[in-house]
Amino acid sequence: MDKDVILKFDNVYFTYDEETQDGIEPHWAVSGVSLDVHKGDFIAVLGHNGSGKSTLSKLSNAILIPDKGQVSVNGIPTTDEEQTMTIRQHVGMVFQNPDNQIVATVVEEDVAFGPENLGLAPEEIRKRVDDALKAVGMYDFREMEPHKLSGGQKQRIAIAGIIAMQPECIVLDESTAMLDPKGRKEVMSTIKSLHDDLGMAVVFITHNMDEAVMADKVVVMEKGKILLSGTPREVFMNVDEIRRVGLDVPQSTLLSMRLGLKDEVLTPVECAEAIINDWK
Ligand SMILES: Nc1ncnc2c1ncn2[C@@H]1O[C@H](COP(=O)(O)OP(=O)(O)OP(=O)(O)O)[C@@H](O)[C@H]1O
Ligand SMILES: [Mg+2]
């Protein structure tokens, strides 16, 4: 086994159908997906509504178990029920709605919830909570009541709760979708620093193409399958295919195409450069 692989999907199928009949294919929410998440990866997952992104994320830490194929975390298959807690410690999940993820009435107690369940010593818990709050830029808010915080701040608390468990990989399922632009920015820069500064592998599901271009690798899902995967540049140059499955390409890519610029453009800065190059 490749020792750098933290999370491995090996030809994974999952259906929500309760009864499956011999000879009749069920409705596969995830269908034949193989994907490796390595140490230090920064992966964006895109796909139209119902393409299987949330199902994929829940398969990653044993919230759901594959019907066929295997998901493993550091070599441990998610079917091993005795290891479920270990698996969730290695691969943490952050969901869409911050309000559904906060359990305590004080910020630092909320962040301490996970490490307390790991049975760690009080000093270790204290240190992890402080470090996690600092990592998401919320240390000064540690004694506040979570319900008084903005959406972006609450989501950063939810992220702190996960990083206090010190996972090697964090999976975020549209964790910026319910936030205003400021909250989105806060959360995206937090996610980026988990990757850049703490070396965590990050898998983030998003509908926002401008967030997706920040990733090192983009995976596009369609009807439960992986349709495209590669660097943002490789993926977003398939403009027709991306639009066929109901997605957009980044605004800068679109603008540069409309302007008939030759350079392959992903970001506003590249777009500006391409316009200047075109004038020369
Ligand atoms: N709890 C459930 N019960 C039955 N079917 C479900 C359930 N959750 C999802 N599905 C179905 O599984 C398929 C994949 O859904 P999933 O939620 O994984 O997609 P998604 O890409 O996360 O969509 P969205 O962008 O809307 O969040 C869809 O056909 C969906 O209808
Ligand atoms: Mg979803």
mmCIF file with all atom_site columns, N, CA and C in Angstrom, residues 135 163 192-200:
data_model
loop_
_atom_site.group_PDB
_atom_site.id
_atom_site.type_symbol
_atom_site.label_atom_id
_atom_site.label_alt_id
_atom_site.label_comp_id
_atom_site.label_asym_id
_atom_site.label_entity_id
_atom_site.label_seq_id
_atom_site.pdbx_PDB_ins_code
_atom_site.Cartn_x
_atom_site.Cartn_y
_atom_site.Cartn_z
_atom_site.occupancy
_atom_site.B_iso_or_equiv
_atom_site.pdbx_formal_charge
_atom_site.auth_seq_id
_atom_site.auth_comp_id
_atom_site.auth_asym_id
_atom_site.auth_atom_id
_atom_site.pdbx_PDB_model_num
ATOM 1  N N  . ALA A 1 135 ? -5.715  28.359 15.624 1.00 0.00 ? 135 ALA A N  1
ATOM 2  C CA . ALA A 1 135 ? -5.563  27.987 14.205 1.00 0.00 ? 135 ALA A CA 1
ATOM 3  C C  . ALA A 1 135 ? -6.708  28.538 13.345 1.00 0.00 ? 135 ALA A C  1
ATOM 4  N N  . ILE A 1 163 ? -10.392 19.995 14.335 1.00 0.00 ? 163 ILE A N  1
ATOM 5  C CA . ILE A 1 163 ? -8.915  19.942 14.376 1.00 0.00 ? 163 ILE A CA 1
ATOM 6  C C  . ILE A 1 163 ? -8.379  19.649 15.780 1.00 0.00 ? 163 ILE A C  1
ATOM 7  N N  . LYS A 1 192 ? -7.588  26.839 3.987  1.00 0.00 ? 192 LYS A N  1
ATOM 8  C CA . LYS A 1 192 ? -6.305  26.902 3.283  1.00 0.00 ? 192 LYS A CA 1
ATOM 9  C C  . LYS A 1 192 ? -5.149  26.801 4.279  1.00 0.00 ? 192 LYS A C  1
ATOM 10 N N  . SER A 1 193 ? -5.307  27.455 5.449  1.00 0.00 ? 193 SER A N  1
ATOM 11 C CA . SER A 1 193 ? -4.204  27.422 6.410  1.00 0.00 ? 193 SER A CA 1
ATOM 12 C C  . SER A 1 193 ? -4.098  26.050 7.092  1.00 0.00 ? 193 SER A C  1
ATOM 13 N N  . LEU A 1 194 ? -5.206  25.314 7.210  1.00 0.00 ? 194 LEU A N  1
ATOM 14 C CA . LEU A 1 194 ? -5.102  23.943 7.747  1.00 0.00 ? 194 LEU A CA 1
ATOM 15 C C  . LEU A 1 194 ? -4.197  23.125 6.835  1.00 0.00 ? 194 LEU A C  1
ATOM 16 N N  . HIS A 1 195 ? -4.367  23.378 5.543  1.00 0.00 ? 195 HIS A N  1
ATOM 17 C CA . HIS A 1 195 ? -3.557  22.661 4.570  1.00 0.00 ? 195 HIS A CA 1
ATOM 18 C C  . HIS A 1 195 ? -2.118  23.174 4.547  1.00 0.00 ? 195 HIS A C  1
ATOM 19 N N  . ASP A 1 196 ? -1.987  24.486 4.371  1.00 0.00 ? 196 ASP A N  1
ATOM 20 C CA . ASP A 1 196 ? -0.640  25.058 4.178  1.00 0.00 ? 196 ASP A CA 1
ATOM 21 C C  . ASP A 1 196 ? 0.205   25.032 5.454  1.00 0.00 ? 196 ASP A C  1
ATOM 22 N N  . ASP A 1 197 ? -0.409  25.348 6.592  1.00 0.00 ? 197 ASP A N  1
ATOM 23 C CA . ASP A 1 197 ? 0.374   25.500 7.828  1.00 0.00 ? 197 ASP A CA 1
ATOM 24 C C  . ASP A 1 197 ? 0.405   24.225 8.670  1.00 0.00 ? 197 ASP A C  1
ATOM 25 N N  . LEU A 1 198 ? -0.711  23.498 8.718  1.00 0.00 ? 198 LEU A N  1
ATOM 26 C CA . LEU A 1 198 ? -0.754  22.298 9.567  1.00 0.00 ? 198 LEU A CA 1
ATOM 27 C C  . LEU A 1 198 ? -0.530  21.019 8.764  1.00 0.00 ? 198 LEU A C  1
ATOM 28 N N  . GLY A 1 199 ? -0.464  21.154 7.441  1.00 0.00 ? 199 GLY A N  1
ATOM 29 C CA . GLY A 1 199 ? -0.179  19.983 6.610  1.00 0.00 ? 199 GLY A CA 1
ATOM 30 C C  . GLY A 1 199 ? -1.311  18.971 6.546  1.00 0.00 ? 199 GLY A C  1
ATOM 31 N N  . MET A 1 200 ? -2.520  19.421 6.864  1.00 0.00 ? 200 MET A N  1
ATOM 32 C CA . MET A 1 200 ? -3.655  18.497 6.843  1.00 0.00 ? 200 MET A CA 1
ATOM 33 C C  . MET A 1 200 ? -4.116  18.251 5.412  1.00 0.00 ? 200 MET A C  1
#
